[in-house]
Coordinates of C-alpha atoms in Angstrom, one line a residue:
Chain A
M1 CA -0.1 -0.1 -0.2
D2 CA 3.0 2.1 -0.1
Y3 CA 2.6 3.1 -3.5
L4 CA -0.5 4.7 -2.7
M5 CA 1.2 7.8 -0.3
S6 CA 1.9 10.7 -2.2
T7 CA 5.6 11.9 -1.5
P8 CA 4.5 14.8 0.6
R9 CA 2.5 12.5 2.8
K10 CA 5.4 10.3 3.0
V11 CA 8.0 12.7 4.1
V12 CA 5.7 13.9 7.2
T13 CA 4.6 9.7 8.2
V14 CA 7.8 8.2 7.8
Y15 CA 10.7 10.4 6.9
I16 CA 10.3 13.1 9.4
P17 CA 9.6 10.5 12.3
L18 CA 12.0 8.1 11.6
S19 CA 15.1 10.7 11.1
I20 CA 14.2 11.9 15.0
I21 CA 13.9 8.4 16.2
V22 CA 17.7 7.7 14.4
I23 CA 18.8 10.9 15.4
V24 CA 18.2 10.2 19.1
L25 CA 19.5 6.8 18.7
L26 CA 23.1 7.9 17.3
F27 CA 23.6 10.9 19.5
P28 CA 25.4 9.5 22.3
F29 CA 27.7 7.9 19.9
Y30 CA 28.3 11.3 18.2
W31 CA 28.9 13.0 21.5
M32 CA 31.2 10.3 22.6
A33 CA 33.1 10.5 19.6
I34 CA 33.2 14.3 19.9
T35 CA 34.3 14.6 23.5
A36 CA 36.9 12.0 22.7
I37 CA 38.7 14.6 20.4
K38 CA 37.9 17.7 22.3
P39 CA 40.7 19.5 23.6
N40 CA 40.2 19.5 27.6
Q41 CA 39.5 23.7 27.7
Q42 CA 36.4 22.9 25.5
L43 CA 35.1 20.2 27.3
V44 CA 34.6 22.0 30.4
N45 CA 33.7 25.7 28.9
L46 CA 30.6 25.5 27.0
D47 CA 30.8 29.0 26.2
V48 CA 33.8 29.3 24.2
V49 CA 32.9 27.4 21.2
N50 CA 29.4 25.5 20.2
P51 CA 29.8 22.0 22.1
Y52 CA 28.1 20.3 19.2
W53 CA 31.0 21.1 17.1
V54 CA 34.7 20.9 18.1
S55 CA 37.2 23.5 16.7
E56 CA 40.8 22.0 17.9
P57 CA 40.3 18.4 17.7
T58 CA 43.0 16.5 19.3
L59 CA 44.3 13.0 19.7
D60 CA 45.6 13.7 23.1
H61 CA 42.9 11.6 25.1
I62 CA 43.5 8.6 22.5
K63 CA 47.2 8.8 23.3
A64 CA 47.0 9.2 26.7
L65 CA 44.1 6.2 26.7
L66 CA 46.6 4.0 24.6
F67 CA 50.0 4.5 25.9
D68 CA 49.5 5.7 30.0
T69 CA 46.9 3.3 31.0
P70 CA 46.6 -0.5 30.6
Y71 CA 44.0 -0.2 27.7
L72 CA 45.4 -2.2 25.2
H73 CA 45.8 -5.1 28.1
W74 CA 42.6 -4.4 28.9
M75 CA 41.7 -5.2 25.3
W76 CA 43.6 -8.3 25.1
N77 CA 42.0 -9.5 28.0
T78 CA 38.4 -8.8 26.6
M79 CA 39.6 -10.4 23.2
L80 CA 41.3 -13.4 24.6
V81 CA 38.2 -14.2 27.2
A82 CA 35.3 -13.4 24.4
I83 CA 37.3 -16.1 21.8
V84 CA 37.9 -18.7 24.2
A85 CA 34.5 -18.5 25.9
T86 CA 33.0 -18.4 22.1
F87 CA 35.0 -21.2 20.7
L88 CA 33.5 -23.1 23.7
S89 CA 30.3 -22.6 23.7
I90 CA 29.9 -23.2 20.0
V91 CA 31.5 -26.4 20.2
A92 CA 29.0 -27.7 23.3
S93 CA 26.1 -25.8 21.0
V94 CA 26.9 -27.4 17.9
L95 CA 27.0 -31.2 19.9
A96 CA 23.9 -30.4 21.8
A97 CA 21.5 -28.9 18.9
Y98 CA 22.6 -32.0 16.8
A99 CA 21.7 -34.4 19.4
I100 CA 18.3 -32.7 19.9
V101 CA 17.3 -32.2 16.5
R102 CA 18.5 -34.8 14.7
L103 CA 19.1 -37.8 16.8
R104 CA 15.6 -37.3 18.5
Y105 CA 17.0 -39.3 21.6
R106 CA 14.6 -40.2 24.7
G107 CA 13.8 -37.0 26.4
A108 CA 15.5 -34.6 23.8
Q109 CA 12.1 -32.5 23.8
W110 CA 12.8 -31.8 27.4
I111 CA 16.1 -31.0 27.2
G112 CA 15.6 -28.7 24.5
G113 CA 12.8 -26.8 27.0
A114 CA 15.5 -26.9 29.9
I115 CA 17.8 -25.1 27.5
F116 CA 15.7 -22.6 26.6
L117 CA 14.6 -22.0 30.2
A118 CA 18.5 -21.7 31.2
Y119 CA 18.4 -18.5 28.8
L120 CA 15.9 -16.8 31.0
V121 CA 17.9 -17.4 34.2
P122 CA 19.7 -13.7 34.5
P123 CA 23.4 -13.7 35.7
S124 CA 22.5 -11.0 38.4
I125 CA 20.9 -13.7 40.2
L126 CA 24.0 -15.8 39.9
F127 CA 26.9 -14.1 40.6
I128 CA 26.7 -14.2 44.7
P129 CA 27.2 -18.2 44.7
L130 CA 29.3 -18.1 41.4
S131 CA 31.7 -16.0 43.3
I132 CA 31.9 -18.5 45.9
I133 CA 32.7 -21.4 43.3
V134 CA 35.1 -19.5 41.6
V135 CA 36.9 -19.0 45.1
N136 CA 36.6 -22.4 45.7
Y137 CA 38.4 -23.9 42.4
G138 CA 41.0 -21.1 42.6
L139 CA 40.0 -19.4 39.9
W140 CA 39.4 -16.0 41.3
D141 CA 40.7 -13.2 39.6
T142 CA 42.0 -15.1 36.9
P143 CA 40.5 -15.1 32.9
V144 CA 39.5 -18.6 33.3
A145 CA 36.9 -18.0 35.5
L146 CA 35.3 -15.8 33.2
M147 CA 35.7 -18.1 30.1
L148 CA 34.2 -21.0 31.9
T149 CA 31.1 -18.8 33.3
Y150 CA 30.5 -16.9 30.2
P151 CA 29.4 -20.0 28.4
T152 CA 26.0 -20.6 30.6
I153 CA 24.9 -17.5 29.3
L154 CA 26.0 -18.2 25.5
I155 CA 25.3 -21.6 25.0
P156 CA 21.5 -21.9 25.4
F157 CA 21.1 -18.9 23.1
S158 CA 23.6 -20.8 20.2
T159 CA 22.2 -24.1 21.0
W160 CA 18.5 -22.7 20.3
L161 CA 19.5 -20.7 17.0
L162 CA 21.8 -23.7 15.8
M163 CA 18.6 -26.0 16.3
G164 CA 16.7 -23.7 14.2
Y165 CA 19.7 -23.9 11.3
F166 CA 19.9 -27.9 11.7
K167 CA 16.4 -28.3 11.3
S168 CA 16.4 -26.6 7.7
I169 CA 19.1 -28.9 6.4
P170 CA 17.3 -31.8 4.4
F171 CA 16.9 -35.0 6.4
E172 CA 17.3 -37.0 3.1
L173 CA 21.1 -35.8 3.1
E174 CA 21.7 -37.4 6.3
E175 CA 19.7 -40.7 5.5
C176 CA 22.3 -41.2 2.4
A177 CA 25.1 -41.1 4.2
L178 CA 24.0 -43.4 6.8
I179 CA 23.1 -45.8 4.4
D180 CA 26.4 -45.3 3.0
G181 CA 28.0 -46.2 6.3
A182 CA 28.8 -42.9 7.5
S183 CA 29.0 -42.9 11.5
R184 CA 27.2 -39.7 13.2
W185 CA 30.2 -37.9 13.9
Q186 CA 31.2 -38.1 9.9
I187 CA 28.0 -36.8 9.1
L188 CA 27.9 -33.5 11.6
T189 CA 31.7 -32.7 10.5
K190 CA 31.2 -33.5 6.6
I191 CA 27.7 -32.9 5.8
I192 CA 26.1 -30.6 8.8
L193 CA 28.4 -28.1 9.5
P194 CA 29.6 -27.0 5.9
L195 CA 25.8 -26.7 5.5
A196 CA 25.6 -24.7 8.8
V197 CA 28.3 -22.3 8.2
P198 CA 25.7 -19.1 8.2
G199 CA 24.4 -20.2 11.3
L200 CA 27.6 -21.0 12.8
I201 CA 28.8 -17.4 11.9
S202 CA 25.5 -15.8 13.6
A203 CA 25.8 -17.8 16.6
G204 CA 29.7 -17.0 16.9
I205 CA 29.0 -13.2 16.5
F206 CA 26.2 -13.2 18.9
A207 CA 28.4 -15.1 21.5
F208 CA 31.3 -13.0 20.8
T209 CA 29.1 -9.4 21.4
L210 CA 27.6 -11.0 24.7
C211 CA 30.9 -11.5 25.8
W212 CA 32.2 -8.1 25.3
N213 CA 29.1 -6.7 26.5
E214 CA 29.5 -9.1 30.1
F215 CA 29.7 -6.9 32.9
I216 CA 28.7 -8.4 36.4
Y217 CA 30.8 -11.6 36.1
A218 CA 33.7 -10.0 35.0
L219 CA 33.0 -7.0 38.0
T220 CA 32.6 -9.8 40.7
F221 CA 35.4 -12.2 39.5
I222 CA 38.3 -9.7 38.7
S223 CA 39.9 -7.7 41.1
T224 CA 43.4 -6.7 40.0
P225 CA 43.3 -3.7 37.4
Q226 CA 45.6 -5.5 34.9
N227 CA 43.1 -8.3 34.7
K228 CA 39.9 -6.2 34.0
T229 CA 38.0 -6.3 30.9
V230 CA 37.6 -2.8 29.1
P231 CA 33.6 -2.3 30.3
V232 CA 34.8 -2.9 34.0
A233 CA 38.2 -1.2 33.6
I234 CA 36.8 1.9 31.9
V235 CA 34.0 2.4 34.7
S236 CA 36.3 1.8 37.5
E237 CA 39.7 3.2 36.8
F238 CA 39.2 6.3 34.9
V239 CA 38.0 8.6 38.3
D240 CA 40.7 10.1 40.4
G241 CA 38.7 10.6 43.3
D242 CA 36.5 13.3 42.3
I243 CA 37.8 14.0 38.9
Y244 CA 36.7 12.7 35.9
R245 CA 38.6 12.4 33.0
W246 CA 36.1 12.5 30.4
G247 CA 38.0 12.7 27.5
S248 CA 39.8 9.5 28.1
L249 CA 36.6 8.0 29.3
M250 CA 34.6 9.1 26.0
A251 CA 37.8 7.5 24.3
G252 CA 37.9 4.5 25.8
A253 CA 34.2 3.8 25.6
L254 CA 34.5 4.7 21.7
L255 CA 37.3 2.1 21.3
G256 CA 35.7 -0.4 23.3
S257 CA 32.8 -0.1 21.3
V258 CA 34.6 -0.4 17.7
P259 CA 35.4 -3.8 17.6
V260 CA 31.9 -5.0 18.2
A261 CA 30.5 -2.4 16.0
I262 CA 32.8 -3.6 12.9
V263 CA 32.1 -7.5 13.5
Y264 CA 28.5 -6.5 13.5
M265 CA 28.7 -4.3 10.3
F266 CA 29.8 -6.8 8.3
F267 CA 27.6 -9.6 9.6
V268 CA 24.5 -7.5 10.4
N269 CA 22.4 -9.5 8.0
Y270 CA 23.3 -13.1 9.5
Y271 CA 22.6 -11.2 12.8
V272 CA 19.1 -10.1 12.1
S273 CA 18.1 -13.6 10.7
A274 CA 19.9 -15.3 13.6
M275 CA 18.0 -13.1 16.5
T276 CA 14.5 -13.5 14.2
G277 CA 15.1 -16.8 13.6
A278 CA 15.6 -17.7 17.3
V279 CA 12.2 -15.8 18.2
K280 CA 10.4 -17.9 15.7
E281 CA 11.5 -20.9 17.0
Chain B
M1 CA 34.9 -46.2 10.9
T2 CA 34.5 -49.8 10.2
D3 CA 32.7 -50.3 13.7
A4 CA 30.3 -47.5 12.9
A5 CA 29.6 -48.9 9.5
M6 CA 28.6 -52.3 10.8
G7 CA 26.2 -50.9 13.9
T8 CA 23.8 -49.3 10.7
R9 CA 23.7 -52.7 9.1
P10 CA 21.8 -55.6 10.6
I11 CA 24.4 -57.7 12.4
P12 CA 23.7 -61.1 13.4
G13 CA 22.7 -61.8 17.3
E14 CA 23.7 -59.0 19.8
P15 CA 25.7 -55.9 18.8
S16 CA 28.6 -55.7 21.2
A17 CA 28.2 -53.0 24.2
W18 CA 30.7 -50.8 22.6
T19 CA 28.9 -50.8 19.5
R20 CA 25.5 -50.1 21.0
L21 CA 27.3 -46.9 22.7
K22 CA 28.4 -45.7 19.4
T23 CA 25.2 -46.2 17.6
N24 CA 22.2 -46.0 20.0
R25 CA 20.5 -43.1 19.6
N26 CA 19.9 -42.4 23.4
W27 CA 23.7 -43.0 24.4
L28 CA 24.7 -40.8 20.9
G29 CA 22.2 -38.2 22.2
F30 CA 24.0 -38.4 26.1
W31 CA 27.8 -38.2 24.9
F32 CA 26.6 -35.2 22.4
M33 CA 25.0 -33.5 25.1
I34 CA 28.2 -33.9 27.9
P35 CA 29.6 -30.8 27.3
A36 CA 26.7 -28.2 27.2
A37 CA 25.1 -30.4 30.0
A38 CA 28.4 -29.7 31.9
F39 CA 28.9 -26.1 31.6
L40 CA 25.1 -25.5 32.6
L41 CA 25.0 -28.0 35.4
L42 CA 28.3 -26.8 36.9
F43 CA 27.9 -23.0 36.2
L44 CA 24.2 -22.6 36.2
A45 CA 22.1 -25.0 37.9
Y46 CA 24.5 -25.8 40.6
P47 CA 24.9 -22.0 41.7
L48 CA 21.1 -21.4 40.9
G49 CA 20.6 -24.0 43.8
L50 CA 23.4 -22.7 46.1
G51 CA 21.9 -19.1 45.6
I52 CA 19.1 -20.1 47.3
W53 CA 20.6 -22.1 49.7
L54 CA 22.9 -19.4 50.6
S55 CA 19.5 -16.9 51.1
L56 CA 18.8 -19.0 54.1
T57 CA 22.2 -18.8 56.0
D58 CA 24.4 -16.0 57.1
A59 CA 27.4 -16.6 54.9
R60 CA 29.7 -13.6 54.7
I61 CA 32.7 -13.4 52.4
G62 CA 35.5 -15.7 53.9
R63 CA 33.2 -17.4 56.5
P64 CA 30.8 -20.1 55.4
G65 CA 27.4 -19.5 56.8
Q66 CA 25.2 -21.3 59.4
F67 CA 21.6 -22.1 58.4
V68 CA 19.2 -19.3 59.8
G69 CA 15.9 -20.3 58.2
L70 CA 14.4 -17.3 56.6
E71 CA 15.8 -14.6 58.9
N72 CA 17.5 -13.0 55.9
F73 CA 14.0 -12.6 54.4
E74 CA 12.4 -11.3 57.9
W75 CA 15.5 -8.7 58.0
L76 CA 14.9 -7.9 54.3
S77 CA 11.0 -7.4 55.1
D78 CA 11.4 -4.5 57.7
D79 CA 14.4 -2.8 55.3
P80 CA 12.9 0.3 53.5
V81 CA 15.8 0.3 51.2
F82 CA 15.0 -3.0 50.1
W83 CA 11.6 -2.2 49.2
L84 CA 12.7 0.9 47.7
S85 CA 14.6 -1.4 45.2
V86 CA 11.5 -3.0 44.9
F87 CA 9.7 -0.2 43.8
N88 CA 12.3 1.1 41.7
T89 CA 12.6 -2.2 39.8
L90 CA 8.8 -2.5 39.2
L91 CA 8.8 1.1 37.9
Y92 CA 12.1 0.7 35.9
T93 CA 10.8 -2.6 34.3
G94 CA 7.1 -1.4 34.0
V95 CA 7.5 2.0 32.5
A96 CA 10.7 1.1 30.3
S97 CA 8.9 -1.6 28.8
V98 CA 5.8 -0.2 27.9
F99 CA 7.9 2.5 26.0
K100 CA 10.3 -0.1 24.0
F101 CA 7.4 -1.6 23.2
A102 CA 5.3 1.2 22.0
I103 CA 8.3 3.1 20.2
G104 CA 10.0 -0.5 18.6
L105 CA 6.5 -1.1 17.2
Y106 CA 6.6 2.4 15.6
L107 CA 10.1 2.2 14.6
A108 CA 9.6 -1.5 13.2
I109 CA 6.5 0.0 11.1
L110 CA 8.4 2.7 9.8
L111 CA 11.3 0.7 8.7
N112 CA 8.9 -1.5 6.7
H113 CA 8.2 1.2 4.4
H114 CA 10.1 1.4 0.8
L115 CA 13.2 3.2 2.0
P116 CA 16.3 4.0 0.5
F117 CA 19.4 2.3 2.1
K118 CA 17.5 0.0 4.1
A119 CA 20.2 -2.4 5.1
F120 CA 22.5 0.4 6.2
L121 CA 19.5 1.9 8.3
R122 CA 19.0 -1.2 10.0
A123 CA 22.4 -1.4 11.0
I124 CA 22.5 1.9 11.9
V125 CA 18.8 1.2 14.1
L126 CA 20.8 -1.8 15.9
L127 CA 23.5 -0.1 17.1
P128 CA 22.5 1.2 20.5
F129 CA 21.9 -2.8 21.1
I130 CA 25.2 -3.6 19.9
V131 CA 27.6 -1.6 21.7
P132 CA 28.6 -2.9 25.0
T133 CA 25.7 -1.3 27.6
V134 CA 28.2 0.1 30.2
L135 CA 30.1 1.7 27.4
S136 CA 26.7 3.6 26.1
A137 CA 26.2 4.4 29.7
I138 CA 29.0 6.4 30.0
A139 CA 28.1 8.4 27.4
F140 CA 24.7 8.7 29.1
W141 CA 26.7 9.6 32.2
W142 CA 28.4 12.2 30.4
I143 CA 25.2 13.4 28.8
Y144 CA 23.7 13.7 32.5
D145 CA 26.6 15.6 33.8
P146 CA 25.3 18.0 36.2
Q147 CA 27.6 21.0 35.1
F148 CA 28.3 20.4 31.5
S149 CA 25.1 18.4 30.4
I150 CA 24.8 19.0 26.6
I151 CA 21.1 18.8 27.4
S152 CA 21.1 21.7 29.8
W153 CA 23.3 23.5 27.6
T154 CA 21.0 23.4 24.7
L155 CA 17.7 24.2 26.9
R156 CA 19.7 27.3 28.2
Q157 CA 20.4 28.4 24.9
L158 CA 17.2 28.0 24.0
G159 CA 15.7 29.7 26.8
L160 CA 13.8 27.0 28.3
I161 CA 15.5 26.9 31.5
S162 CA 17.5 29.3 33.4
S163 CA 19.6 26.8 35.6
N164 CA 21.2 23.6 34.6
I165 CA 19.3 20.3 35.3
D166 CA 20.7 18.0 37.9
F167 CA 19.7 14.7 36.1
L168 CA 21.4 12.2 38.7
G169 CA 21.2 14.5 41.7
D170 CA 17.7 14.5 42.4
P171 CA 15.8 11.0 43.2
W172 CA 13.0 11.2 40.7
N173 CA 15.4 13.0 37.8
A174 CA 17.7 10.1 38.3
R175 CA 14.8 7.8 38.0
W176 CA 13.8 8.9 34.8
S177 CA 17.3 9.8 33.3
V178 CA 18.2 5.7 33.8
I179 CA 15.0 4.9 32.3
F180 CA 15.3 7.0 29.4
A181 CA 18.9 5.4 28.9
N182 CA 17.4 1.5 29.2
I183 CA 14.4 2.9 26.6
W184 CA 17.5 3.8 24.4
R185 CA 19.4 0.7 24.9
G186 CA 16.1 -1.6 24.5
V187 CA 14.2 0.0 21.6
P188 CA 16.6 -1.4 18.7
F189 CA 16.1 -5.0 19.7
V190 CA 12.1 -4.5 19.8
A191 CA 11.8 -2.8 16.5
I192 CA 14.5 -5.2 14.7
T193 CA 12.9 -8.3 15.6
L194 CA 9.0 -6.8 15.1
L195 CA 10.7 -5.9 11.8
A196 CA 11.5 -9.1 10.7
G197 CA 7.8 -10.1 11.9
L198 CA 6.2 -7.8 9.8
Q199 CA 8.2 -8.6 6.9
T200 CA 6.6 -12.3 7.1
V201 CA 2.9 -10.5 7.0
P202 CA 1.7 -11.5 3.1
P203 CA 1.4 -8.2 1.4
S204 CA -2.0 -9.6 -0.4
L205 CA -3.8 -9.4 3.0
Y206 CA -3.1 -5.6 2.8
E207 CA -3.9 -5.6 -0.7
A208 CA -7.5 -7.3 -0.3
A209 CA -8.2 -5.0 3.0
T210 CA -7.3 -1.8 0.7
I211 CA -9.9 -3.1 -1.9
D212 CA -12.4 -3.5 1.0
G213 CA -11.6 0.1 2.1
A214 CA -9.8 -0.5 5.3
S215 CA -7.9 2.1 7.1
R216 CA -4.5 2.1 8.1
W217 CA -5.6 1.7 11.8
Q218 CA -8.0 -1.4 10.8
M219 CA -5.2 -2.9 9.1
F220 CA -3.1 -2.7 11.8
R221 CA -5.4 -3.7 14.3
H222 CA -7.1 -6.7 12.6
I223 CA -4.3 -7.9 10.1
T224 CA -0.6 -6.6 11.5
Y225 CA -1.4 -7.1 15.2
P226 CA -2.9 -10.7 15.4
L227 CA -0.2 -12.1 12.9
L228 CA 2.5 -10.3 15.1
T229 CA 1.3 -11.5 18.4
P230 CA 3.5 -14.5 18.8
I231 CA 6.8 -12.5 18.1
I232 CA 5.6 -9.9 20.5
A233 CA 5.1 -12.0 23.3
V234 CA 8.6 -13.9 23.1
V235 CA 10.1 -10.0 22.5
M236 CA 8.3 -8.9 25.2
T237 CA 9.1 -11.6 27.7
F238 CA 12.7 -11.3 26.7
S239 CA 12.4 -7.7 27.2
V240 CA 10.9 -7.4 30.4
L241 CA 13.1 -10.3 31.8
F242 CA 16.6 -8.4 30.8
T243 CA 14.8 -5.2 32.5
F244 CA 14.0 -6.3 35.3
T245 CA 17.3 -8.1 36.2
D246 CA 19.5 -5.2 34.8
F247 CA 22.6 -4.4 36.5
Q248 CA 24.9 -2.8 34.4
L249 CA 23.5 0.2 33.1
I250 CA 22.5 1.3 36.4
W251 CA 25.8 0.7 38.0
A252 CA 27.7 2.8 35.0
I253 CA 25.5 5.8 35.6
T254 CA 24.8 6.1 39.1
R255 CA 25.3 3.1 41.5
G256 CA 22.2 3.2 43.0
G257 CA 22.3 6.7 43.9
P258 CA 21.2 9.4 45.1
V259 CA 20.5 8.1 48.6
N260 CA 19.4 4.7 47.0
A261 CA 16.8 6.2 44.6
T262 CA 17.8 4.1 41.5
H263 CA 18.9 0.8 43.5
L264 CA 17.4 -2.2 41.6
M265 CA 17.3 -5.4 43.2
A266 CA 20.1 -6.5 41.4
T267 CA 22.3 -3.6 42.2
L268 CA 21.5 -3.6 45.9
S269 CA 22.2 -7.5 45.9
Y270 CA 25.5 -6.6 44.6
Q271 CA 26.2 -3.9 47.2
R272 CA 25.1 -5.7 49.9
A273 CA 27.0 -9.2 49.1
I274 CA 29.9 -8.3 47.1
L275 CA 31.0 -4.8 48.9
G276 CA 29.0 -5.1 51.9
G277 CA 30.2 -8.7 52.7
Y278 CA 27.0 -10.0 53.7
L279 CA 26.7 -13.0 50.7
G280 CA 23.1 -14.4 52.6
E281 CA 21.7 -11.2 52.6
G282 CA 22.5 -10.5 49.0
A283 CA 21.5 -14.0 47.9
A284 CA 18.1 -13.5 49.8
I285 CA 17.6 -10.1 47.7
A286 CA 18.7 -12.1 44.3
T287 CA 16.4 -14.9 45.1
A288 CA 13.6 -12.6 45.8
M289 CA 13.7 -11.7 42.5
I290 CA 12.8 -15.2 41.2
P291 CA 8.9 -15.2 42.1
F292 CA 8.7 -12.0 39.7
L293 CA 11.1 -13.5 37.0
L294 CA 8.6 -17.1 37.0
A295 CA 5.5 -14.3 37.1
A296 CA 6.7 -12.5 34.2
I297 CA 7.7 -15.8 32.1
M298 CA 4.0 -17.4 33.2
V299 CA 2.0 -14.1 32.0
S300 CA 3.8 -13.9 28.6
W301 CA 3.7 -18.0 28.0
F302 CA -0.1 -18.5 28.8
G303 CA -0.9 -15.0 27.1
L304 CA 1.0 -16.7 24.0
Q305 CA -1.0 -20.3 24.4
R306 CA -4.4 -18.7 24.6
R307 CA -3.9 -16.7 21.6
K308 CA -2.5 -19.5 19.5
W309 CA -5.9 -21.6 20.7
Q310 CA -8.2 -18.6 19.9
Q311 CA -6.8 -18.7 16.4
G312 CA -7.0 -22.4 15.9
E313 CA -3.0 -22.5 15.2
A314 CA -1.2 -25.8 15.6
D315 CA 2.2 -23.9 14.9
D316 CA 3.8 -20.4 14.5

């Protein structure tokens, strides 16, 4: 019915409201970016120049962030934890999803339901007992604590998502292979996985961004500043008493967002189909 | 491989135990489930139980607790800060969810028009959801700064206010400020998911309705809304659940202040358990969230079931 709309009418009912919403959604990023390159005196004296613009951009904040703080170290920690946790989760999820969808063993339905419920258990009610478990296993203040606890957030979603992908692969392919004498493991690695690559990519991206986003476990289980992940470090390490280093804070927030934004820009279509695919399940 | 090959062929007599383990569906299912089950049992199910147990003890950091029954809960029921956090959590969840749904649905409908650069727009809209919450929360922290807030500056320039707004210093201002940030973050998820739902509605339904002379509102009410209901139920369950248990946005912007005005149950439980060292009490606050979560899941689940039953649909 779109074609029934005249252009001026479309401007008023679609383009204007859409622009307003998009501007509001993007403004905090713009503000972050512009603060990160503003000289200090422009940051605190709004009357010198229009604060919406920057007259003498400087890279001082970014330089200070990269070279005077352990920022690169935090990036490395976050990356390491995210990659390991994502890898572990995807392996576990592929096996679980294949078993639930294709082996249809006794109780598979119930296990599938249990995994869905696991996704609904929020980290904010688990972090207290988990911190005790982490201490008891001697994992306190190590990245291993995060690598082992993040999969509990990642596995339910990835399994659910991969179940949808596996269901869409024709069963006949598998039957032929079974008749030819392939084992289940061979079917999984040689037939199912190559066909499920888009699903694996979207599950991987989702898992990776969830890791990058995770906060409460990293805040609770890690205490040494060196070992922190980017989100936690930025919130806790940039405030000297009452003095907020806004320039560096914003530069840190911006640089911390960039890796995720880049990964996701490349794969946005997988991402959207993954989210909606999972919802449709 | 030869073993496996044998397993699929009819073999005389009983297959060996090893063959059964490798080919029997139930056993195979069991092996395949082990990695996922191990993670979920060790780091999800066990802590969930341990958390409930802890809420019945007086554990502190560095000291295993004694069983004290419901003492923590009795103590909390007399604690005004706890009730304030319950109130804040309900307000935060209620207001934010309503706005997320309304704006998200509106945005989805807008994005469902024929627009130039559609894929690009969709990518941009999703950004607030993708960027780590803490990092965008820091941007809001700066936007809400008492002295250098860009909002105050703009309103002052426009002559609408004479002095800066104290966004995070006043209890109600702080509440609305964090709620706004939460809505900002949550709208993209709702919008993009509903957009995908909208795209599955067959255009022929709208064409038929147009011929019958239906208004845009009638089309929305009688075509779009019923067809979207299942997806709405799922999205809103998630949205409510994640808003209710939110921690990081509050922690990054206000840490529960001013004077506990923005403490959610999750942030209060962190403060009492980890910063205060009273693990038992913190666990009791976390445990107190469980009934609310179950209620939210039940409502949307049964809402969804009833809807399906009314439409006589076997699947969705």
